[in-house]
Coordinates of C-alpha atoms (C1' of nucleotides) in Angstrom, one line a residue:
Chain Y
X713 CA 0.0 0.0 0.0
X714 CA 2.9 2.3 0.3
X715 CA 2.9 2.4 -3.6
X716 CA 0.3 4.6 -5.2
X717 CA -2.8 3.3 -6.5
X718 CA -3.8 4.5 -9.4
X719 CA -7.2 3.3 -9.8
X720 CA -9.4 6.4 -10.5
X721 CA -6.6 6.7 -13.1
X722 CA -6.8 3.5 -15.2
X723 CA -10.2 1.8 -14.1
X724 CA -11.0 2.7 -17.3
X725 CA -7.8 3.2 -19.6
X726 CA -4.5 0.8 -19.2
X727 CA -1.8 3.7 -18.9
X728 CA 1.5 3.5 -20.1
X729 CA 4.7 4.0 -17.8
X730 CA 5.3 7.2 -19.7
X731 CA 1.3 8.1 -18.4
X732 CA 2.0 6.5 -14.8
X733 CA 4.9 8.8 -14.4
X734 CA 3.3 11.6 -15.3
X735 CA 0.5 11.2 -13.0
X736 CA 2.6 10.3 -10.3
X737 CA 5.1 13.8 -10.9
X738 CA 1.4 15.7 -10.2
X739 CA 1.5 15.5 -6.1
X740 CA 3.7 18.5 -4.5
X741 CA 3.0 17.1 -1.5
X742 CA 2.0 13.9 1.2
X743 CA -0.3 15.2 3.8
X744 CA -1.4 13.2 7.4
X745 CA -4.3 13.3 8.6
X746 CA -6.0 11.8 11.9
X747 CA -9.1 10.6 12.6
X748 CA -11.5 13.3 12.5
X749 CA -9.2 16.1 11.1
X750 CA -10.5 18.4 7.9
X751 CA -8.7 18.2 4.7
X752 CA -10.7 20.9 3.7
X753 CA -13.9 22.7 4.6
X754 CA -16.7 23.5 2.5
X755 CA -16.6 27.2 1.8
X756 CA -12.8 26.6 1.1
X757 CA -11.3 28.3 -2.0
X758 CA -10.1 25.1 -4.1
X759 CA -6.3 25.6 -4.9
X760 CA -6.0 21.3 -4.8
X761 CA -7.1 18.0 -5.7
X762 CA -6.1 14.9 -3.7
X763 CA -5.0 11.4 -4.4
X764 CA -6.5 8.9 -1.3
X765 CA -3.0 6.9 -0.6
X766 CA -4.6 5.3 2.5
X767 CA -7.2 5.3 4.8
X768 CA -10.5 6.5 4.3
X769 CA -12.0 9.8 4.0
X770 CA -15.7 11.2 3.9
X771 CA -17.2 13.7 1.7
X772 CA -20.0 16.1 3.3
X773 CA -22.1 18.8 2.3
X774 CA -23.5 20.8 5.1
X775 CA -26.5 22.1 5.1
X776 CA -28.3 25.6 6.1
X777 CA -30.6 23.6 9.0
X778 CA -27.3 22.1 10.8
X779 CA -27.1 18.7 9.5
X780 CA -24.7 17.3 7.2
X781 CA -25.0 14.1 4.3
X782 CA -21.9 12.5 3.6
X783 CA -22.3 12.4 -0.5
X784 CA -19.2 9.9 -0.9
X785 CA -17.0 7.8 1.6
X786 CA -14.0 7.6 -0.3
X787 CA -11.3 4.7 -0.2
X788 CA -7.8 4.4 -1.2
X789 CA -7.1 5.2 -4.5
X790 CA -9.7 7.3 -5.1
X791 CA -9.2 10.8 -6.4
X792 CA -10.8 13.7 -3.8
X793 CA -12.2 17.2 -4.3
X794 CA -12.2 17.3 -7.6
X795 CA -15.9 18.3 -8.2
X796 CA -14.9 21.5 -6.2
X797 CA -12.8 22.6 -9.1
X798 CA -15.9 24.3 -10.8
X799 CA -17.0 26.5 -8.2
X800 CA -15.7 29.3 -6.1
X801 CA -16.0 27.4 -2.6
X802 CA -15.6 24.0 -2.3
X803 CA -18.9 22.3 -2.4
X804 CA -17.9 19.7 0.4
X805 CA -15.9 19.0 3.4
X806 CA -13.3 16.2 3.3
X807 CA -12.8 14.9 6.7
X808 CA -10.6 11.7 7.1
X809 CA -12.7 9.2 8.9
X810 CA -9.8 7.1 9.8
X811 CA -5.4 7.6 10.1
X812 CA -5.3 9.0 6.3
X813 CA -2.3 9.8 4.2
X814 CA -2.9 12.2 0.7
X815 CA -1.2 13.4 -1.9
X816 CA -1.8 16.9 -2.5
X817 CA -2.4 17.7 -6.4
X818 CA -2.3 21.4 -7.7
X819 CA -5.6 21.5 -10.0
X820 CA -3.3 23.6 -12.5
X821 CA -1.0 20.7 -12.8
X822 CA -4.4 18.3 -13.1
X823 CA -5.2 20.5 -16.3
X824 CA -1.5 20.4 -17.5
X825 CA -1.7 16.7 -17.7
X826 CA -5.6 16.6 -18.7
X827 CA -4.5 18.8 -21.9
X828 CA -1.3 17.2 -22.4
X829 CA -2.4 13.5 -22.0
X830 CA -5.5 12.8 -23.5
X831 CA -5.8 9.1 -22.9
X832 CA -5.3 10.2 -19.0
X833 CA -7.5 12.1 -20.1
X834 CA -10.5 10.3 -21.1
X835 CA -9.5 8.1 -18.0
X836 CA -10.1 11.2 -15.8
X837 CA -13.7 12.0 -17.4
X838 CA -15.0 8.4 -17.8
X839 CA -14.2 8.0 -13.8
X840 CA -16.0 11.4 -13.2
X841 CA -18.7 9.9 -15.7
X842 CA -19.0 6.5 -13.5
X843 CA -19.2 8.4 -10.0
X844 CA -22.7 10.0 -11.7
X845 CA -23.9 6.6 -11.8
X846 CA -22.7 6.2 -8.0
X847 CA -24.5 9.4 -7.1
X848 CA -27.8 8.5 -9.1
X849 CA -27.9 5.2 -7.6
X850 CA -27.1 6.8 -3.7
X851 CA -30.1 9.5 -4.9
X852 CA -31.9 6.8 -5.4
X853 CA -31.4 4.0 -2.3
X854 CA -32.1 7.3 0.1
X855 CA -35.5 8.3 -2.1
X856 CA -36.7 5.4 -2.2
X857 CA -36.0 3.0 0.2
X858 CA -36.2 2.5 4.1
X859 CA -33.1 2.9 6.3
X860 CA -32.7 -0.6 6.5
X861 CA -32.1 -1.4 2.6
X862 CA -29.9 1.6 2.6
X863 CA -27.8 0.2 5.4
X864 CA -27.9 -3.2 3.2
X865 CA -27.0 -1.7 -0.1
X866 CA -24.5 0.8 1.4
X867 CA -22.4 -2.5 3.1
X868 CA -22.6 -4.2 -0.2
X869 CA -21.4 -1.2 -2.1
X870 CA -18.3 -0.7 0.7
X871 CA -17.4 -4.3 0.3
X872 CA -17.3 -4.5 -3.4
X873 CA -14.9 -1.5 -3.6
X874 CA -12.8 -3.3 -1.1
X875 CA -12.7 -6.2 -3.0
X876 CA -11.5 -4.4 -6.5
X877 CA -9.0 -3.0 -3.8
X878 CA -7.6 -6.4 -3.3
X879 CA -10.2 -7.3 -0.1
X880 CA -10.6 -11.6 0.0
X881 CA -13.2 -12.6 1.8
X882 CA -17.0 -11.6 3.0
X883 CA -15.4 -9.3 6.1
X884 CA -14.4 -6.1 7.0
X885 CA -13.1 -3.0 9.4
X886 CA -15.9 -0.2 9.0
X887 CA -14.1 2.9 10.6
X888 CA -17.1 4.7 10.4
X889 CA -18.9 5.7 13.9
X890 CA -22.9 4.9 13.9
X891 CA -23.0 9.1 13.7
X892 CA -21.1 9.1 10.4
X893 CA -22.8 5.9 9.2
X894 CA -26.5 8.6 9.8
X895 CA -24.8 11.0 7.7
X896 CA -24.0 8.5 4.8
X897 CA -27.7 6.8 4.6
X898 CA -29.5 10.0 5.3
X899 CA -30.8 9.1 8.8
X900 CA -30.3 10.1 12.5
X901 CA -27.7 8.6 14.7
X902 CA -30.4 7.2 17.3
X903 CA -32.0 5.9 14.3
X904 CA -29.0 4.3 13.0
X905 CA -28.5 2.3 16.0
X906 CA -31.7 0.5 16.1
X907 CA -31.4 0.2 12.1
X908 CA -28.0 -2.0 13.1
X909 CA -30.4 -3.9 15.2
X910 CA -33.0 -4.5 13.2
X911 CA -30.6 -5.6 10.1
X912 CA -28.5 -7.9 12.2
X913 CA -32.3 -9.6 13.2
X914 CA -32.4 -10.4 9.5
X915 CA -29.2 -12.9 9.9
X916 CA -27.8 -11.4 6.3
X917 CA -25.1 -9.7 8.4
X918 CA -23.1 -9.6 11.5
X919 CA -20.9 -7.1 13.4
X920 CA -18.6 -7.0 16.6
X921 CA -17.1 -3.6 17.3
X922 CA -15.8 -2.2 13.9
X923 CA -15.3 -5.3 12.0
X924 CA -18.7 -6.3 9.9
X925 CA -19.1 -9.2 8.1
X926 CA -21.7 -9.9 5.3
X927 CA -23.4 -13.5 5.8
X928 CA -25.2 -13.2 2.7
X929 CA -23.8 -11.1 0.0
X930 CA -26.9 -11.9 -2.4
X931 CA -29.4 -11.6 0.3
X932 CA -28.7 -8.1 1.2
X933 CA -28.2 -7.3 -2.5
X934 CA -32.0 -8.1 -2.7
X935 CA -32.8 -6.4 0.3
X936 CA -31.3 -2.9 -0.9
X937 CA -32.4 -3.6 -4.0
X938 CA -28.6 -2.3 -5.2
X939 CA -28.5 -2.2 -9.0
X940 CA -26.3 -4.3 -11.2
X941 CA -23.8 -1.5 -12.7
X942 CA -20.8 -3.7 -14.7
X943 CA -18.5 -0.9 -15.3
X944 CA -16.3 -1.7 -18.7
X945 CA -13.1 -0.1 -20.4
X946 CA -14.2 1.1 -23.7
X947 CA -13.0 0.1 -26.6
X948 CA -13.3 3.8 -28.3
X949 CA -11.7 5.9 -25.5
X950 CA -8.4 3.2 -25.5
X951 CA -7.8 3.0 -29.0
X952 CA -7.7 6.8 -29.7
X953 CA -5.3 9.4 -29.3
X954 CA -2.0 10.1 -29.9
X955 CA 0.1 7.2 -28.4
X956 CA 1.8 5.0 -30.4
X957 CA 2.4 2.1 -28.2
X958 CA -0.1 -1.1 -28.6
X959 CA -2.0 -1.5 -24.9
X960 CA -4.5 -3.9 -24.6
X961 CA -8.1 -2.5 -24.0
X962 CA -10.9 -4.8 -23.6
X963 CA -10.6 -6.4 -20.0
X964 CA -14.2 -5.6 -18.6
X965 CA -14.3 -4.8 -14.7
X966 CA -17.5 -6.2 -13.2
X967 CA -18.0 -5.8 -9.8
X968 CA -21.5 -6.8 -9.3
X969 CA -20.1 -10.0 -11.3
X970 CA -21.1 -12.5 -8.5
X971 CA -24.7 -11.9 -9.7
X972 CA -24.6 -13.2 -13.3
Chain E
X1500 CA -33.9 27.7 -30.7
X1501 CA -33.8 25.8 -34.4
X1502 CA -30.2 27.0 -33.7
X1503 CA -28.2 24.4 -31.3
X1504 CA -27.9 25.2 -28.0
X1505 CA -24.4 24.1 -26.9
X1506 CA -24.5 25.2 -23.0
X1507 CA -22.8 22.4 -21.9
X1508 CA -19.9 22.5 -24.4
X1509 CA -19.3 26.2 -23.7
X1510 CA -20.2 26.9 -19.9
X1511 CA -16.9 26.7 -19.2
X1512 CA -14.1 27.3 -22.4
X1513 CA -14.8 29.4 -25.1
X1514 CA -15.1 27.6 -27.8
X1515 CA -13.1 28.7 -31.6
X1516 CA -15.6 28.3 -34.6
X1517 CA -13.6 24.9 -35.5
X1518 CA -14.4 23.7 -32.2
X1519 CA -17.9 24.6 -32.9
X1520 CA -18.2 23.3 -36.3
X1521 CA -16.8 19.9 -34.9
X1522 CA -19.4 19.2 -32.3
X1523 CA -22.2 20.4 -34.6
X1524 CA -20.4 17.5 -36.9
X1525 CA -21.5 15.2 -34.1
X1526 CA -25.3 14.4 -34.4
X1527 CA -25.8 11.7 -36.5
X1528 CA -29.8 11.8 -36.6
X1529 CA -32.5 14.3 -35.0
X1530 CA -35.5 12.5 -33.6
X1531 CA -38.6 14.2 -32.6
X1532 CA -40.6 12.4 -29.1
X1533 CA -43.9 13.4 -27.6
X1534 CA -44.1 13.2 -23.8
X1535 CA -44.2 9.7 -22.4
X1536 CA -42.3 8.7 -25.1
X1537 CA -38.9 6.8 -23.8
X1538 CA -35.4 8.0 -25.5
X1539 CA -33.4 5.2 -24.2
X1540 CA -34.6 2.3 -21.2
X1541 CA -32.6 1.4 -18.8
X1542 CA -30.8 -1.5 -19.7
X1543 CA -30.4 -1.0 -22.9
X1544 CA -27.2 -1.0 -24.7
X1545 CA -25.7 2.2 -25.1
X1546 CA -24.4 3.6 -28.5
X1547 CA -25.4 6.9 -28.4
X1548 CA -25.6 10.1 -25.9
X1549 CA -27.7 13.0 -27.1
X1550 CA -27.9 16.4 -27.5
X1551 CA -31.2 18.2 -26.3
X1552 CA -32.7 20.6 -28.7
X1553 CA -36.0 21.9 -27.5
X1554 CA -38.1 20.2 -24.7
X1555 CA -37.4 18.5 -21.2
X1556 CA -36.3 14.9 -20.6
X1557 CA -36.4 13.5 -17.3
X1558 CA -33.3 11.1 -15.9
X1559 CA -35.4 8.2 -13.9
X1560 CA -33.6 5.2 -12.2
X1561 CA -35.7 2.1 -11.6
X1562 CA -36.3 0.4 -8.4
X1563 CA -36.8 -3.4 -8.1
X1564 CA -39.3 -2.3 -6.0
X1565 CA -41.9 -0.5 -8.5
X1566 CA -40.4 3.0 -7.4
X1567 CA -38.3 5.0 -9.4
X1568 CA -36.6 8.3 -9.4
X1569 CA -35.6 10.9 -11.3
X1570 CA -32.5 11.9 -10.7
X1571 CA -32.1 14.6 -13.3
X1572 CA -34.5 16.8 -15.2
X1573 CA -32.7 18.1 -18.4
X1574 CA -33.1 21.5 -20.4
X1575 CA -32.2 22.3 -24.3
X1576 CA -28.8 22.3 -24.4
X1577 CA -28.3 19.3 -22.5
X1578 CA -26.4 16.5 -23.1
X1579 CA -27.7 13.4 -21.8
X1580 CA -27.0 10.0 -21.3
X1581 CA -23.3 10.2 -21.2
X1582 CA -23.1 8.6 -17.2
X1583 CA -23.9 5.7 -19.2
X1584 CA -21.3 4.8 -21.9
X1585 CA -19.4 3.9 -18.8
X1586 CA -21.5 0.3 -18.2
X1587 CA -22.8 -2.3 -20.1
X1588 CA -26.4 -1.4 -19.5
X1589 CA -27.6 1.8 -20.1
X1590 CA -28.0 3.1 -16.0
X1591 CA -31.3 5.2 -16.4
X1592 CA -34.2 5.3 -18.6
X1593 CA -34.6 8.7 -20.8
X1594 CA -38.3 10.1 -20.9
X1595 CA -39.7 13.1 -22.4
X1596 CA -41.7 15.5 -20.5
X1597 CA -43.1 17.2 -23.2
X1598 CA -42.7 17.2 -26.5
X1599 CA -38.8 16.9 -27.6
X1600 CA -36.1 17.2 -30.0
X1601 CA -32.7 15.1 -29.7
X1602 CA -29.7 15.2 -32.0
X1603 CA -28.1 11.5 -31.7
X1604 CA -24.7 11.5 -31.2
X1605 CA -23.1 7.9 -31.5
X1606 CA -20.8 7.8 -28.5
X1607 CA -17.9 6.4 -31.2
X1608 CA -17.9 10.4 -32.5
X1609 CA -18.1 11.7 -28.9
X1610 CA -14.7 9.9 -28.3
X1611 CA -13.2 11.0 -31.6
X1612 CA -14.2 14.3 -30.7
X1613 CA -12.6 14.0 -26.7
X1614 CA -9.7 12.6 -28.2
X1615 CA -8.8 15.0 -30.7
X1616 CA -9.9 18.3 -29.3
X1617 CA -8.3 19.0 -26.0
X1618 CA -10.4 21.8 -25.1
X1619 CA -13.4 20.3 -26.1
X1620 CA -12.2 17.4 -23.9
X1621 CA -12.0 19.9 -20.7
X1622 CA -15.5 21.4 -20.8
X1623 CA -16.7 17.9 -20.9
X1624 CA -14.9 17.1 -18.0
X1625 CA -15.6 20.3 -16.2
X1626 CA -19.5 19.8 -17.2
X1627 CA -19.8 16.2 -15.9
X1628 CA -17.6 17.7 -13.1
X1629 CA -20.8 20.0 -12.1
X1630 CA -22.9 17.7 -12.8
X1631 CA -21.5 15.7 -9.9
X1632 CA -21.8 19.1 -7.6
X1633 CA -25.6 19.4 -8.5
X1634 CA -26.2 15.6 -8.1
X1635 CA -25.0 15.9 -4.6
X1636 CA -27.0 19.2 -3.6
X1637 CA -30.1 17.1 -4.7
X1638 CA -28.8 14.0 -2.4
X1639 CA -28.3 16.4 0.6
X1640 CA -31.5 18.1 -0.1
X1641 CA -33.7 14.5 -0.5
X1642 CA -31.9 12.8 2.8
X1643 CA -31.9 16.0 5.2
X1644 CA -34.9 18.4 4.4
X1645 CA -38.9 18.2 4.2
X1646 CA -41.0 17.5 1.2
X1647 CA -41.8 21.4 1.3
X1648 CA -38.3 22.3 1.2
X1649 CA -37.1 20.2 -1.3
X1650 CA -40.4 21.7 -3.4
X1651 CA -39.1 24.9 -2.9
X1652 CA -35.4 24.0 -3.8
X1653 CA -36.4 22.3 -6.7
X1654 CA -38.2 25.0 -8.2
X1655 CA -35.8 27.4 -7.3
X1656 CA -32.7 25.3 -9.0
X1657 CA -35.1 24.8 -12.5
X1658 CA -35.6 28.6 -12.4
X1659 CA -31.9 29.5 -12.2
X1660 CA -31.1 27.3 -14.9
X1661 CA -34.5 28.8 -17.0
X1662 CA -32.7 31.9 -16.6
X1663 CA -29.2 31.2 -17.9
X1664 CA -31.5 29.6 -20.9
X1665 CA -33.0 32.9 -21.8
X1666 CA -36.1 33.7 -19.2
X1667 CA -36.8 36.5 -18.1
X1668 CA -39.0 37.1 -14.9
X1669 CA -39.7 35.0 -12.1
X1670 CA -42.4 32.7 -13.9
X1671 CA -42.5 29.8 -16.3
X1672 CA -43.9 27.1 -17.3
X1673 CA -43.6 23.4 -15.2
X1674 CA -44.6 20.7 -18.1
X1675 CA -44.5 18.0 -15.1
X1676 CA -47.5 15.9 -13.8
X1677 CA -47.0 15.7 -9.9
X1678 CA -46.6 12.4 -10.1
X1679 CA -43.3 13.2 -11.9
X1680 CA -42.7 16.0 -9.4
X1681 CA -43.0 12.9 -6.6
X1682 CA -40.3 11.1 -8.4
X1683 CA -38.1 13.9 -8.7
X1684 CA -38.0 15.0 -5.2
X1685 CA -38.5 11.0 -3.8
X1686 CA -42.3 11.5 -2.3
X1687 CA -45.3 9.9 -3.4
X1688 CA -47.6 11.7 -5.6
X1689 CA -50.6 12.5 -3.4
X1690 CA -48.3 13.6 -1.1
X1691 CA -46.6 16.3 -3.9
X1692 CA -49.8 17.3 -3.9
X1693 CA -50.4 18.1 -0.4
X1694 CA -46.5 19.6 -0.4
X1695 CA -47.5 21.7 -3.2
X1696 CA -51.0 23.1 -1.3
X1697 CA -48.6 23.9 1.4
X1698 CA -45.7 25.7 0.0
X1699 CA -48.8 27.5 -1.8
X1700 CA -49.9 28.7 1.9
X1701 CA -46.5 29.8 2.4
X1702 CA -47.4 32.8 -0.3
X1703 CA -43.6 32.2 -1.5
X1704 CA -45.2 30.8 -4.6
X1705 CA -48.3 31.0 -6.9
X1706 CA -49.5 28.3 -9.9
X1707 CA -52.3 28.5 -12.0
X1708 CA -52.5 25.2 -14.3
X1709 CA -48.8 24.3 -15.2
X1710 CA -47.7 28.1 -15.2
X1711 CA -45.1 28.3 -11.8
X1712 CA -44.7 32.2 -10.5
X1713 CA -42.1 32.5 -7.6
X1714 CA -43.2 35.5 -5.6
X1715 CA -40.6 36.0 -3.2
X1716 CA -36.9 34.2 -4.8
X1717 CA -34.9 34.7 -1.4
X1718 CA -37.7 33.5 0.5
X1719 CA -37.6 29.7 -1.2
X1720 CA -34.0 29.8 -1.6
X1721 CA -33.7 30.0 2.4
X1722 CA -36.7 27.8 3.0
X1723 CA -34.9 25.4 0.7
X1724 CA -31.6 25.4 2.0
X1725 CA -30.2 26.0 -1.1
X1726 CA -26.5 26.4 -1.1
X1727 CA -25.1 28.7 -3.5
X1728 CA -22.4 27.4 -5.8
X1729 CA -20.9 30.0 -8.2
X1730 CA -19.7 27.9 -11.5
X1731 CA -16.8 29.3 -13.0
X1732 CA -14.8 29.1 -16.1
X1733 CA -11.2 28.1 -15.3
X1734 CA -8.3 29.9 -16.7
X1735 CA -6.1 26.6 -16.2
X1736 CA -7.8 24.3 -18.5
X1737 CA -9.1 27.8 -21.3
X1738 CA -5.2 29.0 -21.7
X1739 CA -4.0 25.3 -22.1
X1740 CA -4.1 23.0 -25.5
X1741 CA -3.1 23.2 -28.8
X1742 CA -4.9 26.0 -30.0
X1743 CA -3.4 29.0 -30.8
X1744 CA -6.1 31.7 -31.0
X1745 CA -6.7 33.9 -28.3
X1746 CA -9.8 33.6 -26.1
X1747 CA -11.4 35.6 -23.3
X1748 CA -11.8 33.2 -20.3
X1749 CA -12.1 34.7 -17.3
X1750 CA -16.0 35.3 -17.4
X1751 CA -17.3 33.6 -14.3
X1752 CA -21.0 32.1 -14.7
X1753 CA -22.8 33.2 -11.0
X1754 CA -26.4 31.3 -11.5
X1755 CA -26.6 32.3 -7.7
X1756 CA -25.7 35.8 -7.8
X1757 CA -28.8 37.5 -6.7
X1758 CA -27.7 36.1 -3.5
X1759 CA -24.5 37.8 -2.5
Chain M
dC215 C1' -8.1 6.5 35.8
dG216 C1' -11.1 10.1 34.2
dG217 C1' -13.7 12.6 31.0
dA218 C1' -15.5 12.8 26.5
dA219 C1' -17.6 10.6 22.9
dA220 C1' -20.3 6.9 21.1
dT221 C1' -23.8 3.4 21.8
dT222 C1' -28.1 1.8 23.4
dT223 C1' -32.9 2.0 24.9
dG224 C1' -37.6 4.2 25.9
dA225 C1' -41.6 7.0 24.9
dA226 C1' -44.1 10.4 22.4
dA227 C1' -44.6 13.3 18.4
dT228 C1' -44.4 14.1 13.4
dC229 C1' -44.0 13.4 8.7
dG230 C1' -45.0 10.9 4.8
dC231 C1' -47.3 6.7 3.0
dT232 C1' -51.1 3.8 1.8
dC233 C1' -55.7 2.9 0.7
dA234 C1' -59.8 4.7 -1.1
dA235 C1' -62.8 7.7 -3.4
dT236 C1' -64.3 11.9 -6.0
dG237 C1' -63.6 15.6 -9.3
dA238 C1' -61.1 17.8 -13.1
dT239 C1' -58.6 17.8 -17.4
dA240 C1' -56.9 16.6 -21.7
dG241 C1' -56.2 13.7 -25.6
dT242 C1' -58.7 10.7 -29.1
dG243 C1' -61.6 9.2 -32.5
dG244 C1' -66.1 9.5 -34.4
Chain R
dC1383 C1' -67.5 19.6 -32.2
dC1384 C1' -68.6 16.3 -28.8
dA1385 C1' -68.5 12.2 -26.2
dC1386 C1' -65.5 9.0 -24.3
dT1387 C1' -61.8 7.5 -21.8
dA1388 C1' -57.5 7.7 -19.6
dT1389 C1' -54.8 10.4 -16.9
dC1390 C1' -54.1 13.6 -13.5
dA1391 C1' -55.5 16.4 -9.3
dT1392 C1' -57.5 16.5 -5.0
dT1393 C1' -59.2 15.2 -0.4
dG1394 C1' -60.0 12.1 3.8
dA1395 C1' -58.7 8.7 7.3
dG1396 C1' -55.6 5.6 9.4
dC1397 C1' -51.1 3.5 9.6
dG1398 C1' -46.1 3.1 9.9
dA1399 C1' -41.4 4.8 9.7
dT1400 C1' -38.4 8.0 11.4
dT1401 C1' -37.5 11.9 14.4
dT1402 C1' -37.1 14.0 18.7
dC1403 C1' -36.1 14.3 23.4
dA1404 C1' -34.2 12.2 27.3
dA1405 C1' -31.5 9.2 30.0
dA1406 C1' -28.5 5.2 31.0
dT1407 C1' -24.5 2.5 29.7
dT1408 C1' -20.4 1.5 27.3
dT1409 C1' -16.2 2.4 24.9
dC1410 C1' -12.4 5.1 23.6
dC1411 C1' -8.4 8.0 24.3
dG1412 C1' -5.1 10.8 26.7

DNA sequence: CGGAAATTTGAAATCGCTCAATGATAGTGG
DNA sequence: CCACTATCATTGAGCGATTTCAAATTTCCG
């Protein structure tokens, strides 16, 4: 893990070393975080974008009333804050919601290598593309179903990004306190609590202290009613551009794949 | 409007008249729906995204349950369906809301286009960028506020983007049934109509058939919680690229101005 | 060990949902 | 142009999920 992962940069484009380099020149520098501290407030002007090394970190926009929803929990690899770079203030707070280490991104030297490298490029806005699908289908689980499937499909949604992150198994370390796990599926904290309860009646899942462990993958699948999204490299975006070297393009990431 | 509308190609580079010429290149076919009629289903494959001409289309994700939502409602000059080419399945189904005029645009030209015009390439980004920004306003809004308040943000949020269309005045017209109002701000219809009686009361806003009058603009924009995001063109990714003509870009793009 | 934060539980209030029925409106075909 | 029909809007009553307020217990961290 000390190595950085690159996988916001080539989920959807194999890179070549000449690429890798070049994205991995971008960070001016590595940034700690605890549990708890800000890596930036909404409201912030946006000078940065941020590569997740390790640990996790939450994304929340506050609102007027006092309350906050955490719009993303983001894990390592992941590239933060970047949504930010279209407005004056950033639109969210990142808060690290567990020991977190960063890499600290000018966004002039993200548009450098967007205009310079346009295969990193298309990588950049086909991941930005794929988290609308994330957001549409978080919109979604908190419109339109109860706090229980949200607490299903969120678990199953954590646990297949851990897996693409190299995760074996059915079990887990949540970091997240039952407060922050209200402000990811859009409920109170009390509430949360007896949503744990009532889940862990259903058998589908278990939990002691942080670690959770998911009995039945396909059971709470059903239960959140968490849609089948197989993310793919395409073809068109690969093949383009003005790279000379061969790269193969085709190898299909399908992380719902357990279903078919 | 028989000219295109290219909003989301320009809001943030100026574009050169090749750059124009290239995207109006793009559309493939023009097809011509009445409300009701579907663009694209979910799970469909996905070969094109489109371009919307004149009309609304709303962006509605399906619940196993019988539910859905929409998650976005789009306005000419939209490009829709691009969170899509990203999976296998086409993630939302495409309905008109009235009657509709699309320019297809295979996604095979969209990636030429990305590929070969970096500038081009960055307001795409920077769009879908936003895009993520306005999805997670309506999260927050649908998980921490009332059904009147996310009424009042909703309406608020159409109006703005009315305006940058051309409006003038605080009324327009609202093509949608309140049952598509409940799936767009995740309530049940006869409840939308009870919300809408309500806000009514409030004397913020007046309707007479599908014509929407906001009376008092701060007034819903506070009862909303509304946060107010100023878009921005970005000199980084405007004075980048291989272009060599000069170009203004420093115009910022305040849909929330009246606020400050 | 001590204090702060997080978890857990109870009881009452509220918001939105469901079921059900009636009225209004608009699109369609004769 | 009108009658017909399907869709949409409206209202009532009861129910259920979630919130709110409050307090007790446990866990975590310095």
């Amino acid at each position: 893990m000390q190595k950085l992962s690159l996988h916001r940069f080539s989920e959807f484009v194999c890179l070549t070393s000449a690429e890798v380099q070049a994205i991995e020149r971008l960070s001016v520098d590595r940034l700690h975080l605890k549990r708890h501290d800000t890596l930036r407030s909404q409201g912030d002007p946006v000078r940065d974008v941020y590569l997740l090394v390790e640990g996790w970190v939450g994304s929340c926009v506050d609102v007027a009333t006092g309350t906050r929803q955490m719009v993303k929990v983001h894990l390592p690899g992941d590239l933060l804050g970047t949504p930010s770079i279209t407005v004056r203030a950033a639109a969210d707070t990142l808060v690290a919601l567990k020991r977190t280490t960063v890499e600290v991104i000018p966004v002039t030297a993200l548009a450098e290598l967007f205009m310079s490298m346009p295969r990193v490029a298309a990588g950049l806005y086909l991941t930005s593309l794929k988290e609308r699908v994330f957001l549409m289908d978080r919109l979604t689980s908190v419109a339109r179903t109860n706090a229980v499937q949200r607490l299903a499909a969120f678990l199953v949604s954590i646990h297949e990004r851990l897996l693409l992150a190299g995760l074996e198994g059915p079990q887990f370390d949540l970091p997240l306190s039952q407060i922050e796990l209200a402000d990811v599926i859009g409920i109170t904290p009390v509430h949360a609590n007896r949503t744990w309860a009532q889940l862990e009646r259903t058998g589908l899942v278990r939990r002691s202290g942080k670690t959770v462990s998911l009995v039945d993958i396909e059971g709470l699948r059903d239960l959140g009613a968490v849609p089948d999204r197989r993310f793919e490299r395409l073809r068109e975006w690969s093949a383009l551009g003005t790279d000379k070297s061969p790269w193969q393009a085709d190898r299909s990431v399908a992380p719902g794949s357990t279903r078919a």
